[in-house]
CSV table of C-alpha atoms in Angstrom, one decimal:
chain,number,residue,atom,x,y,z
A,1,MET,CA,0.1,0.0,-0.1
A,2,ILE,CA,1.4,3.3,-1.2
A,3,LEU,CA,1.2,5.7,2.0
A,4,VAL,CA,3.0,8.7,0.3
A,5,PRO,CA,2.4,9.1,-3.3
A,6,LEU,CA,5.4,9.7,-5.4
A,7,PRO,CA,4.2,13.2,-6.6
A,8,PHE,CA,4.2,14.3,-3.1
A,9,LEU,CA,8.1,13.5,-2.9
A,10,VAL,CA,8.8,15.4,-6.1
A,11,SER,CA,7.1,18.2,-4.6
A,12,PHE,CA,8.9,18.1,-1.7
A,13,LEU,CA,12.1,18.1,-3.5
A,14,LEU,CA,10.8,20.8,-5.9
A,15,LEU,CA,10.4,22.9,-2.4
A,16,THR,CA,13.9,22.1,-1.5
A,17,ILE,CA,15.0,23.3,-4.9
A,18,LEU,CA,13.1,26.4,-4.3
A,19,VAL,CA,14.6,27.1,-0.9
A,20,GLN,CA,18.3,26.6,-2.1
A,21,ALA,CA,17.2,28.9,-4.9
A,22,MET,CA,16.2,31.7,-2.7
A,23,ARG,CA,19.3,31.4,-0.3
A,24,ARG,CA,22.2,31.4,-3.0
A,25,ASP,CA,20.4,34.4,-4.6
A,26,GLU,CA,20.9,37.7,-2.5
A,27,GLY,CA,18.0,39.4,-3.6
A,28,GLY,CA,15.6,36.8,-3.0
A,29,PHE,CA,12.2,37.3,-4.5
A,30,ARG,CA,13.3,40.5,-6.4
A,31,ALA,CA,16.0,39.1,-8.2
A,32,ASN,CA,14.1,36.3,-10.3
A,33,PRO,CA,10.5,36.5,-9.1
A,34,LEU,CA,9.1,34.6,-12.3
A,35,PHE,CA,11.4,31.6,-11.8
A,36,ILE,CA,10.5,31.5,-7.9
A,37,PHE,CA,7.0,31.5,-8.9
A,38,LEU,CA,7.6,28.7,-11.6
A,39,ILE,CA,8.9,26.4,-8.8
A,40,ALA,CA,6.5,26.9,-6.6
A,41,ALA,CA,3.7,26.4,-9.4
A,42,TYR,CA,5.6,23.1,-10.3
A,43,ALA,CA,5.3,21.9,-6.7
A,44,VAL,CA,1.5,22.8,-6.0
A,45,GLN,CA,0.7,20.9,-9.2
A,46,SER,CA,2.8,17.9,-8.1
A,47,VAL,CA,0.8,18.0,-5.0
A,48,LEU,CA,-2.5,17.8,-6.8
A,49,ILE,CA,-1.3,15.0,-9.2
A,50,GLY,CA,-0.8,13.1,-6.0
A,51,LEU,CA,-4.0,14.0,-4.6
A,52,ARG,CA,-5.9,13.1,-7.8
A,53,TRP,CA,-3.9,9.8,-8.9
A,54,GLY,CA,-2.7,8.9,-5.4
A,55,TYR,CA,-6.0,9.3,-3.5
A,56,ASN,CA,-8.6,9.5,-6.5
A,57,LEU,CA,-9.6,12.9,-5.5
A,58,ARG,CA,-11.2,14.3,-8.5
A,59,GLU,CA,-12.1,17.5,-7.3
A,60,ALA,CA,-8.0,18.4,-7.5
A,61,LEU,CA,-8.8,18.7,-11.7
A,62,LEU,CA,-10.6,21.9,-10.9
A,63,ILE,CA,-7.1,23.6,-10.2
A,64,MET,CA,-4.9,21.3,-12.1
A,65,SER,CA,-6.0,22.2,-15.4
A,66,PRO,CA,-6.1,26.1,-14.8
A,67,LEU,CA,-2.8,25.8,-13.2
A,68,ALA,CA,-1.1,23.8,-16.0
A,69,THR,CA,-2.4,26.6,-18.2
A,70,LEU,CA,-0.8,29.1,-16.0
A,71,ILE,CA,2.7,26.7,-15.8
A,72,ALA,CA,3.2,27.0,-19.8
A,73,PRO,CA,3.0,30.8,-20.2
A,74,LEU,CA,5.0,31.5,-16.8
A,75,ALA,CA,7.8,29.0,-18.1
A,76,TRP,CA,8.1,31.3,-21.3
A,77,LEU,CA,7.8,34.4,-19.5
A,78,SER,CA,10.5,33.5,-17.1
A,79,PHE,CA,13.2,32.6,-19.7
A,80,ARG,CA,12.2,35.5,-21.8
A,81,SER,CA,13.1,37.5,-19.3
A,82,LEU,CA,16.5,36.4,-19.4
A,83,THR,CA,16.8,37.8,-23.2
A,84,GLN,CA,15.9,41.2,-21.9
A,85,GLU,CA,18.3,43.2,-20.0
A,86,GLY,CA,16.6,45.3,-17.4
A,87,SER,CA,13.0,44.4,-18.2
A,88,SER,CA,10.4,45.0,-15.4
A,89,ILE,CA,7.2,43.1,-14.7
A,90,SER,CA,4.2,44.7,-15.4
A,91,LEU,CA,0.5,43.9,-15.6
A,92,GLY,CA,0.2,45.0,-19.1
A,93,SER,CA,2.9,42.4,-20.1
A,94,LEU,CA,1.5,39.8,-18.2
A,95,TRP,CA,-2.3,40.0,-18.6
A,96,PRO,CA,-2.5,38.4,-21.8
A,97,HIS,CA,-0.8,35.3,-20.8
A,98,LEU,CA,-3.3,34.9,-18.3
A,99,LEU,CA,-6.2,34.3,-21.1
A,100,PRO,CA,-5.5,30.7,-21.6
A,101,ALA,CA,-6.0,30.0,-17.6
A,102,ALA,CA,-9.1,32.2,-17.9
A,103,SER,CA,-10.3,30.4,-21.1
A,104,VAL,CA,-9.9,27.0,-19.3
A,105,VAL,CA,-11.8,28.0,-16.3
A,106,ALA,CA,-14.8,29.3,-18.6
A,107,LEU,CA,-14.8,26.0,-20.4
A,108,MET,CA,-14.8,24.0,-17.4
A,109,LEU,CA,-18.1,26.0,-16.2
A,110,PHE,CA,-19.8,26.4,-19.3
A,111,TRP,CA,-18.2,23.7,-22.1
A,112,PRO,CA,-16.0,21.3,-21.1
A,113,ASP,CA,-15.9,19.2,-24.3
A,114,PRO,CA,-13.0,21.1,-25.8
A,115,LEU,CA,-10.7,21.6,-22.8
A,116,GLY,CA,-8.3,18.8,-23.4
A,117,PRO,CA,-7.5,20.0,-26.9
A,118,VAL,CA,-7.0,23.9,-25.6
A,119,ILE,CA,-4.7,22.6,-22.7
A,120,VAL,CA,-2.6,20.6,-25.5
A,121,ALA,CA,-2.8,23.9,-27.9
A,122,VAL,CA,-1.6,25.9,-25.0
A,123,PHE,CA,1.4,23.6,-24.4
A,124,ILE,CA,2.3,23.5,-27.9
A,125,GLY,CA,2.2,27.1,-28.3
A,126,TYR,CA,4.4,28.0,-25.3
A,127,GLY,CA,6.7,25.3,-25.8
A,128,THR,CA,7.0,26.3,-30.0
A,129,ALA,CA,7.6,29.8,-28.3
A,130,LEU,CA,10.6,28.7,-26.1
A,131,LEU,CA,12.2,26.7,-28.8
A,132,TRP,CA,11.8,29.9,-30.9
A,133,LEU,CA,13.6,32.0,-28.2
A,134,ALA,CA,16.6,29.2,-28.0
A,135,ARG,CA,17.0,30.0,-31.8
A,136,LEU,CA,19.3,33.1,-30.6
A,137,GLY,CA,21.8,30.9,-28.8
A,138,PRO,CA,23.3,31.3,-25.6
A,139,ASP,CA,24.3,34.9,-26.4
A,140,GLY,CA,20.7,35.7,-26.8
A,141,LEU,CA,20.5,35.2,-22.9
A,142,VAL,CA,21.6,38.7,-22.4
A,143,ALA,CA,20.6,39.1,-18.6
A,144,SER,CA,22.0,35.9,-17.8
A,145,ARG,CA,25.6,35.7,-16.0
A,146,LEU,CA,28.2,34.7,-18.4
A,147,ASP,CA,29.8,32.6,-16.0
A,148,GLY,CA,27.7,29.2,-16.8
A,149,VAL,CA,25.0,30.9,-19.4
A,150,LEU,CA,25.3,27.6,-21.4
A,151,ARG,CA,23.2,25.9,-18.2
A,152,SER,CA,20.5,28.7,-18.5
A,153,TYR,CA,20.4,28.1,-22.6
A,154,ARG,CA,20.0,24.0,-21.9
A,155,ALA,CA,17.5,24.5,-19.1
A,156,MET,CA,15.3,26.7,-21.8
A,157,GLN,CA,15.7,23.8,-24.7
A,158,ILE,CA,14.6,21.2,-21.6
A,159,THR,CA,11.5,23.3,-20.9
A,160,GLY,CA,10.4,23.6,-24.4
A,161,PHE,CA,10.8,20.2,-25.1
A,162,ALA,CA,9.0,19.4,-21.8
A,163,LEU,CA,6.1,21.6,-22.7
A,164,LEU,CA,5.8,19.6,-26.0
A,165,ALA,CA,6.0,16.5,-24.3
A,166,SER,CA,3.6,17.0,-22.0
A,167,ALA,CA,1.2,18.1,-24.7
A,168,ALA,CA,1.9,14.6,-26.5
A,169,THR,CA,1.1,12.9,-23.2
A,170,ASP,CA,-2.2,14.8,-22.9
A,171,MET,CA,-2.9,13.2,-26.5
A,172,LEU,CA,-2.0,9.9,-25.5
A,173,ILE,CA,-4.2,10.0,-22.5
A,174,SER,CA,-7.2,11.2,-24.9
A,175,VAL,CA,-6.4,8.1,-27.0
A,176,ASP,CA,-6.3,5.9,-23.9
A,177,LEU,CA,-9.5,7.3,-22.7
A,178,ALA,CA,-11.2,6.8,-26.2
A,179,TRP,CA,-10.0,3.4,-26.9
A,180,GLY,CA,-9.2,1.9,-24.1
A,181,GLY,CA,-11.6,3.6,-21.5
A,182,GLY,CA,-8.8,5.3,-19.5
A,183,MET,CA,-7.3,1.8,-18.3
A,184,HIS,CA,-3.5,3.1,-18.4
A,185,SER,CA,-4.3,7.1,-18.0
A,186,GLY,CA,-3.5,7.1,-14.4
A,187,ALA,CA,-0.2,5.6,-14.9
A,188,VAL,CA,0.7,7.7,-17.6
A,189,VAL,CA,-0.1,10.8,-15.8
A,190,ALA,CA,1.4,9.9,-12.9
A,191,VAL,CA,4.8,8.8,-14.4
A,192,ALA,CA,4.7,11.7,-16.9
A,193,ASN,CA,4.1,14.4,-14.7
A,194,VAL,CA,6.5,13.4,-11.8
A,195,LEU,CA,9.6,13.0,-14.2
A,196,ALA,CA,8.3,16.2,-16.2
A,197,LEU,CA,8.1,18.4,-13.1
A,198,LEU,CA,11.0,17.3,-11.4
A,199,GLY,CA,13.1,17.8,-14.4
A,200,LEU,CA,11.6,21.5,-15.0
A,201,GLY,CA,12.0,22.2,-11.5
A,202,ALA,CA,15.5,21.7,-11.9
A,203,ALA,CA,16.0,23.6,-15.1
A,204,ALA,CA,14.1,26.4,-13.4
A,205,SER,CA,16.3,26.5,-10.5
A,206,VAL,CA,19.3,26.4,-12.9
A,207,ALA,CA,18.3,29.3,-14.9
A,208,SER,CA,17.2,31.2,-11.7
A,209,ALA,CA,21.2,31.2,-10.7
A,210,ASP,CA,21.6,33.0,-13.9
A,211,THR,CA,24.3,30.6,-14.6
A,212,VAL,CA,28.3,29.8,-23.6
A,213,GLN,CA,30.4,27.6,-24.2
A,214,VAL,CA,32.4,26.8,-27.5
A,215,MET,CA,30.3,27.8,-30.7
A,216,GLN,CA,30.0,24.4,-32.0
A,217,ASP,CA,28.2,23.3,-29.1
A,218,THR,CA,25.5,25.5,-29.7
A,219,GLY,CA,25.4,26.8,-33.1
A,220,ASP,CA,26.5,30.4,-34.3
A,221,PRO,CA,23.2,31.9,-32.9
A,222,GLU,CA,23.7,35.0,-34.9
A,223,GLY,CA,24.9,33.4,-38.0
A,224,ALA,CA,27.7,35.6,-37.7
A,225,GLY,CA,30.5,32.9,-37.8
A,226,PHE,CA,30.2,32.2,-41.4
A,227,SER,CA,31.4,35.5,-42.8
A,228,GLY,CA,34.4,37.9,-41.8
A,229,PRO,CA,34.1,40.7,-39.7
A,230,THR,CA,33.2,44.3,-40.7
A,231,ASP,CA,35.1,47.3,-39.6
A,232,GLU,CA,32.1,48.0,-37.5
A,233,ASP,CA,32.7,44.7,-36.1
A,234,LEU,CA,36.5,45.1,-35.5
A,235,THR,CA,35.7,48.6,-33.6
A,236,VAL,CA,33.3,47.0,-31.4
A,237,ALA,CA,35.6,44.0,-30.6
A,238,THR,CA,38.4,46.5,-30.0
A,239,ARG,CA,36.1,48.2,-27.5
A,240,VAL,CA,35.4,45.3,-25.7
A,241,GLU,CA,38.8,44.2,-25.4
A,242,ALA,CA,39.7,47.6,-24.1
A,243,LEU,CA,36.8,46.8,-21.1
A,244,MET,CA,38.6,43.7,-20.4
A,245,GLN,CA,42.1,44.6,-20.2
A,246,GLU,CA,41.8,48.4,-18.7
A,247,LYS,CA,38.9,48.0,-16.8
A,248,GLU,CA,39.1,44.1,-15.9
A,249,LEU,CA,35.4,44.0,-16.3
A,250,TYR,CA,35.8,40.2,-16.7
A,251,ARG,CA,36.3,40.1,-12.9
A,252,ASP,CA,32.8,41.0,-12.4
A,253,VAL,CA,31.1,37.5,-11.4
A,254,ASP,CA,27.4,39.0,-12.1
A,255,LEU,CA,28.8,40.2,-16.0
A,256,ASN,CA,26.2,39.5,-18.5
A,257,LEU,CA,26.3,40.6,-22.4
A,258,GLY,CA,23.6,43.5,-21.1
A,259,LYS,CA,26.1,45.1,-18.9
A,260,ILE,CA,29.0,45.0,-21.8
A,261,ALA,CA,26.5,46.6,-24.3
A,262,ARG,CA,25.2,49.2,-21.7
A,263,ARG,CA,28.9,50.2,-21.2
A,264,LEU,CA,29.4,50.4,-25.0
A,265,GLN,CA,26.1,52.3,-25.4
A,266,ILE,CA,25.4,49.7,-28.4
A,267,PRO,CA,22.8,46.8,-28.7
A,268,ALA,CA,23.7,43.6,-27.2
A,269,ARG,CA,23.1,41.7,-30.5
A,270,ASP,CA,26.0,44.0,-32.0
A,271,VAL,CA,28.3,43.2,-29.2
A,272,SER,CA,27.4,39.5,-29.6
A,273,SER,CA,28.0,39.6,-33.5
A,274,ALA,CA,31.3,41.3,-33.5
A,275,ILE,CA,32.9,39.2,-31.0
A,276,ASN,CA,31.2,36.1,-33.0
A,277,ARG,CA,33.1,37.5,-36.2
A,278,SER,CA,36.1,38.7,-34.9
A,279,HIS,CA,37.2,36.0,-32.8
A,280,GLY,CA,35.4,33.2,-33.9
A,281,MET,CA,33.9,32.6,-30.3
A,282,SER,CA,30.4,33.3,-28.2
A,283,VAL,CA,30.9,36.3,-26.1
A,284,SER,CA,31.1,34.0,-22.8
A,285,GLN,CA,33.9,32.1,-24.2
A,286,TYR,CA,35.6,35.4,-25.0
A,287,VAL,CA,35.0,36.8,-21.3
A,288,ASN,CA,35.7,33.2,-19.5
A,289,ALA,CA,39.2,33.2,-21.5
A,290,TYR,CA,40.1,36.3,-19.7
A,291,ARG,CA,38.8,34.6,-16.6
A,292,VAL,CA,41.1,31.3,-17.2
A,293,LYS,CA,44.1,33.6,-17.9
A,294,ARG,CA,43.9,35.6,-14.7
A,295,ALA,CA,43.4,32.5,-12.7
A,296,CYS,CA,46.4,30.9,-14.3
A,297,GLN,CA,48.5,34.1,-13.5
A,298,LEU,CA,47.2,33.7,-9.7
A,299,LEU,CA,47.9,29.9,-9.5
A,300,ARG,CA,51.6,30.3,-10.6
A,301,ASP,CA,52.4,33.4,-8.8
A,302,THR,CA,50.4,33.2,-5.6
A,303,GLU,CA,49.6,30.5,-2.7
A,304,ALA,CA,45.9,31.4,-2.8
A,305,PRO,CA,43.3,28.7,-2.6
A,306,VAL,CA,41.9,27.9,-5.8
A,307,THR,CA,38.3,28.9,-4.3
A,308,LYS,CA,39.6,32.3,-3.7
A,309,ILE,CA,41.4,32.3,-7.3
A,310,MET,CA,38.3,31.5,-8.9
A,311,PHE,CA,36.0,34.3,-7.4
A,312,ASP,CA,39.0,36.7,-8.2
A,313,ALA,CA,38.8,35.8,-11.8
A,314,GLY,CA,35.2,36.2,-12.1
A,315,PHE,CA,33.7,32.8,-11.7
A,316,LEU,CA,31.0,32.2,-9.3
A,317,THR,CA,30.5,28.5,-9.5
A,318,LYS,CA,33.4,26.0,-9.3
A,319,SER,CA,31.8,23.6,-12.1
A,320,ASN,CA,31.9,26.6,-14.4
A,321,PHE,CA,35.3,27.3,-13.3
A,322,ASN,CA,36.6,23.8,-13.9
A,323,ARG,CA,34.8,23.3,-17.2
A,324,GLU,CA,35.9,26.7,-18.7
A,325,PHE,CA,39.6,26.1,-17.1
A,326,LEU,CA,39.7,22.7,-18.8
A,327,ARG,CA,38.5,24.1,-22.4
A,328,VAL,CA,41.1,26.7,-22.4
A,329,ALA,CA,44.3,25.1,-20.4
A,330,GLY,CA,43.4,21.6,-21.0
A,331,THR,CA,43.8,20.3,-17.4
A,332,SER,CA,42.1,21.1,-13.9
A,333,PRO,CA,43.4,24.1,-12.1
A,334,THR,CA,45.1,21.8,-9.5
A,335,VAL,CA,46.9,19.9,-11.9
A,336,TRP,CA,47.9,22.9,-13.8
A,337,ARG,CA,49.4,24.8,-10.6
A,338,GLN,CA,51.4,21.6,-10.0
A,339,GLU,CA,52.7,21.1,-13.3
A,340,GLN,CA,54.0,24.9,-13.1
A,341,ARG,CA,55.8,24.1,-9.7
A,342,MET,CA,57.4,21.4,-11.3
A,343,GLN,CA,58.5,23.2,-14.2
A,344,ALA,CA,59.9,26.0,-11.8
A,345,LYS,CA,61.6,23.2,-9.7
A,346,ASP,CA,63.3,21.7,-12.8
A,347,SER,CA,64.1,24.9,-15.0
A,348,PRO,CA,67.3,25.8,-12.9
A,349,ARG,CA,68.6,22.3,-13.4
A,350,HIS,CA,68.4,23.0,-17.5
A,351,SER,CA,69.6,26.6,-17.2
C-alpha cells in the first residue's frame, strides 16, 4: 500500500530546490521572481497530481487544469526575462498570458468538451515559443550571467521540449480514454508528470541562478560565424577588449552581455555579432578566456586557494570554473598549478 504518493515526494524535492534557489540569491524574490513562482507552481501541481491519482480526489482537477495553463506561459515569461536586460514585470505585459487559464476556467464551467484540446494547444504554443527563443543561442540570454550561461540556455531548451512532451502525453491520454476506457491514464499521468515536474523544477532552478560555451556546442546564433568581420565589428571588438584589459570587467561575477552592451552604449546583439565574427567564439567563451588567463597567473604566482582564485578571476561556481579552465588550459586548475611548480623546480637544472 502506497502511503505517500510519489508526486508528494517530488513536491518536497521541488520545495527544497526552491529554498536553495532563494538562499543562494541575495536578492531573494526580487532577483528572479518569475522563476521562484514557476518552481512553486511546479510543486503545487505535483501535490495536486498526488491527490488526484494517489487518492482519487477528482476535485483536484478543478485546480490542475487552470494551473497547467498558467505554468506554460509562466515558463515562457521566466526564460524570456533572461533575454531582456533590465526588463520589468508589469500587469500590462502579463495579462495576455492569463487568458489561457481564464479560458480553461470558462470552459470548465460552461463547455468542458474542448478542454483537453485547448490545454494541448497552450502547451504546444508556449513550448514552440520557448524553442523559438532558443534559436538566438546562449548569447541571446543577455541578462544571464556569462559564468555558466550555457546551463540557462540548456534549461530553456529542456523546458520547451518538456512542454511539447506534456502536450503529447495529454494526447496519449485522450487516445487511451477513447479506445481503452482510461485503463492506463493514471499511470501515464503519474509517471509523465512526476518526471516532467522534477526535471522542469531543476531546470528553472538552474536558470534562476543566471548561470556559452564553445560555438560548435550551440551553433552560431547570429549566423555570423560564417562571414568575416566588418570594420564596425572590429571597432566594437576593440572596445570590448579595452573593457577587459583596462577595466578588468571580466572580474565581475555578475557580468552579462547586457552589462557589456550598456557600457558601450550599443545593442547587445551588435556586441555578440562583433565578438562572434572577430574572434570566432561566443561572448561567454571570450570573457571566460580572460578569466582563465587571470586564474593561471594567480595559480602560478600566488599561494592563494583555488576557490579564492576562482572568485577573483570572475567565476561564481566551481563547476563552471573547472569546465572553462579545462577548455582553455586543457587540464584542471590544481593539476595546472602542480605542473607549473614542477617546471619551476626543474628549470634551474637545465639552465
